[in-house]
Coordinates of C-alpha atoms in Angstrom, one line a residue:
X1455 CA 29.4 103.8 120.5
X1456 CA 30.6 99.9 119.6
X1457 CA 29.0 100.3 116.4
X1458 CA 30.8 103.3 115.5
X1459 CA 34.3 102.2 116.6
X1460 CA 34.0 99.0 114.6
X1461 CA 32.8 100.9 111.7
X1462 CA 35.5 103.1 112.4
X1463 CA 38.1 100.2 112.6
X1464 CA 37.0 98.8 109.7
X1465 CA 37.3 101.8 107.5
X1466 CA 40.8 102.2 108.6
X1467 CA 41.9 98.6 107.5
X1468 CA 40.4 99.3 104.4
X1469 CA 42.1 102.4 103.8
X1470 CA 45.4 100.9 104.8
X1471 CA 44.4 97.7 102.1
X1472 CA 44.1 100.5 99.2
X1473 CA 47.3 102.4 100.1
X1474 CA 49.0 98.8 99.8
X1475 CA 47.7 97.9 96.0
X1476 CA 51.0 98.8 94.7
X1477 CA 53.6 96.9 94.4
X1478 CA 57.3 97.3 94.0
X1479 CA 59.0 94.9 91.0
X1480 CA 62.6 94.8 89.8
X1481 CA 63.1 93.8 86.6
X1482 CA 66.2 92.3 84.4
X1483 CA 66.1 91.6 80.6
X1484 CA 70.0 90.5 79.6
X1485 CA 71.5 93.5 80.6
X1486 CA 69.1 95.5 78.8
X1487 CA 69.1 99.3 80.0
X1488 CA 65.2 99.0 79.8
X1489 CA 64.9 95.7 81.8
X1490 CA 62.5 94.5 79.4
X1491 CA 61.6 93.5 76.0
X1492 CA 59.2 96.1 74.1
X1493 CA 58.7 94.0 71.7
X1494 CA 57.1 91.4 72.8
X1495 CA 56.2 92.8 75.9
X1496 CA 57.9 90.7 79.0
X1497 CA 60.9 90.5 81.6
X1498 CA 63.4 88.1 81.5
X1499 CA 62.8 88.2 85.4
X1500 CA 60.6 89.9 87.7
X1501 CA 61.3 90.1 91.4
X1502 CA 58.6 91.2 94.2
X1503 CA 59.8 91.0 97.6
X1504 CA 62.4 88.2 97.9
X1505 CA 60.7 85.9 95.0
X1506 CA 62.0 85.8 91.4
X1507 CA 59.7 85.0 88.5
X1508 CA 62.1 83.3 85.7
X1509 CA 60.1 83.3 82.6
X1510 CA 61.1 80.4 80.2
X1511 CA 64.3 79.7 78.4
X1512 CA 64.1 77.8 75.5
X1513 CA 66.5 75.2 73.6
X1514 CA 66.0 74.1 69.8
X1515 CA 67.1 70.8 70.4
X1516 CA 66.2 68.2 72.9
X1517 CA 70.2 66.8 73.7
X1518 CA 72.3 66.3 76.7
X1519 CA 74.2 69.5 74.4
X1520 CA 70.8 71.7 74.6
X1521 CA 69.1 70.5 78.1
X1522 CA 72.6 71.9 79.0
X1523 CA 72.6 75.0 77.7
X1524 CA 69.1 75.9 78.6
X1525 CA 70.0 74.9 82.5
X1526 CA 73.0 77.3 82.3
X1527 CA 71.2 80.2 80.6
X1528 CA 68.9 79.9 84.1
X1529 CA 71.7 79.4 86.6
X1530 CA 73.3 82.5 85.2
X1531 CA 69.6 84.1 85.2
X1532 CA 69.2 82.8 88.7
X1533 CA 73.1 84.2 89.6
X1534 CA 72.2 87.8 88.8
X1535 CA 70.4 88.1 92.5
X1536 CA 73.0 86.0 94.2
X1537 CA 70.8 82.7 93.2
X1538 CA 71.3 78.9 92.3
X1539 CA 69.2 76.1 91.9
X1540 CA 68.8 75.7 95.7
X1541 CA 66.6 78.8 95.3
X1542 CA 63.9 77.4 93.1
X1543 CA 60.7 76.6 94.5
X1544 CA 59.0 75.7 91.1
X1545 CA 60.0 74.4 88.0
X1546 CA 57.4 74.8 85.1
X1547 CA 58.7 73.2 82.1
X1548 CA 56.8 72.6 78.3
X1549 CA 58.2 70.8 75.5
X1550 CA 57.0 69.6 72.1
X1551 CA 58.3 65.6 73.1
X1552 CA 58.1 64.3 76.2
X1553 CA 59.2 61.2 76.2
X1554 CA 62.8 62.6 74.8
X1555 CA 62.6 65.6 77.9
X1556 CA 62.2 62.2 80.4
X1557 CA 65.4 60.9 78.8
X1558 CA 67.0 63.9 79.9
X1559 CA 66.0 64.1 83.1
X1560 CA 69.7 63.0 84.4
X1561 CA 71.1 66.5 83.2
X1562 CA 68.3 68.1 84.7
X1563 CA 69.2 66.7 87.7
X1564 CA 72.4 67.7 88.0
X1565 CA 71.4 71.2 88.5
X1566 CA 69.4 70.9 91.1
X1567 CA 71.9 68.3 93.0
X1568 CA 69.6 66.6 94.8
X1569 CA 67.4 69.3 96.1
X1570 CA 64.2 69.5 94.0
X1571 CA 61.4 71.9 93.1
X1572 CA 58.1 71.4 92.8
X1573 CA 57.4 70.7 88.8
X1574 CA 55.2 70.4 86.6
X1575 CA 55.9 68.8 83.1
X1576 CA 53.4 69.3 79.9
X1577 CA 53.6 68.3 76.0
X1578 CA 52.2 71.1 74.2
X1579 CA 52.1 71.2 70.2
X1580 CA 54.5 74.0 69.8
X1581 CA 56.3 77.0 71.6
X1582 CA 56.6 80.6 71.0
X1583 CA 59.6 80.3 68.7
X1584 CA 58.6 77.5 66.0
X1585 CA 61.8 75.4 65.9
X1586 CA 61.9 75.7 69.8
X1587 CA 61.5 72.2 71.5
X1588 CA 61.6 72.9 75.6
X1589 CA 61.1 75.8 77.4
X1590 CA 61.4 76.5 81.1
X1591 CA 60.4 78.7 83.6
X1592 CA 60.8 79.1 87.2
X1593 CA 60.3 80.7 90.9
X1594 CA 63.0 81.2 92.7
X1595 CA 62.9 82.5 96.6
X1596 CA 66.0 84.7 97.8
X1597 CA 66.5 84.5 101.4
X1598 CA 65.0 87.7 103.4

């Protein structure tokens, strides 16, 4: 009889596992009625539960100008769920110079005001967009 029960048990919580596969995502794509791009094939955001998935913003030009720009194209990404920069839990960020991104790193900063992510920073030989020199992604978690 305790072989059966546990079998039964255990059949159960495998049932309830495969009824929970699925899972629900919101998307947002600029204000786009389809909440995503079809042409390339990606969301500007995804959320699952209370955690946003930011993919990258890009600038053409690694100034105080464009490290600006690309910081305020995510805040107002970030703003569409009632987020800020206090909400970002990771910070991946790729750029075709380095060394000029580290020179930066002040405006970065002042985003974030004082309450960093965990990030991670790589040189790669080029980006999606060809004249694109940064690009950065993030997680976000929304309170529950």
């Amino acid at each position: 009889m305790k072989t059966t029960s546990l079998l039964l048990f255990c059949l159960l919580a495998l049932s309830a596992q495969a009824q929970e596969s699925t899972i629900t995502k919101e998307k947002w794509h600029w204000d786009r009625a389809t909440r995503q791009d079809t042409t390339i094939g990606y969301a500007q955001v995804v959320k699952v539960d209370n955690v946003l998935y930011i993919s990258g913003i890009v600038a053409r030009d690694l100034s105080a100008t464009g490290m600006t720009r690309l910081y305020k194209e995510l805040e107002k990404t970030l703003s569409k769920f009632g987020a800020g920069f206090q909400n970002v839990v990771k910070e991946n960020l790729y750029t075709t110079d380095l060394e000029a991104v580290k020179e930066l790193n002040p405006v970065r900063k002042t985003f974030y005001k004082g309450d960093y992510p965990a990030a991670t920073w790589v040189q790669i030989a080029r980006l999606f967009t060809e004249d694109a020199k940064i690009e950065v992604e993030l997680v976000a978690h929304l309170p529950k």
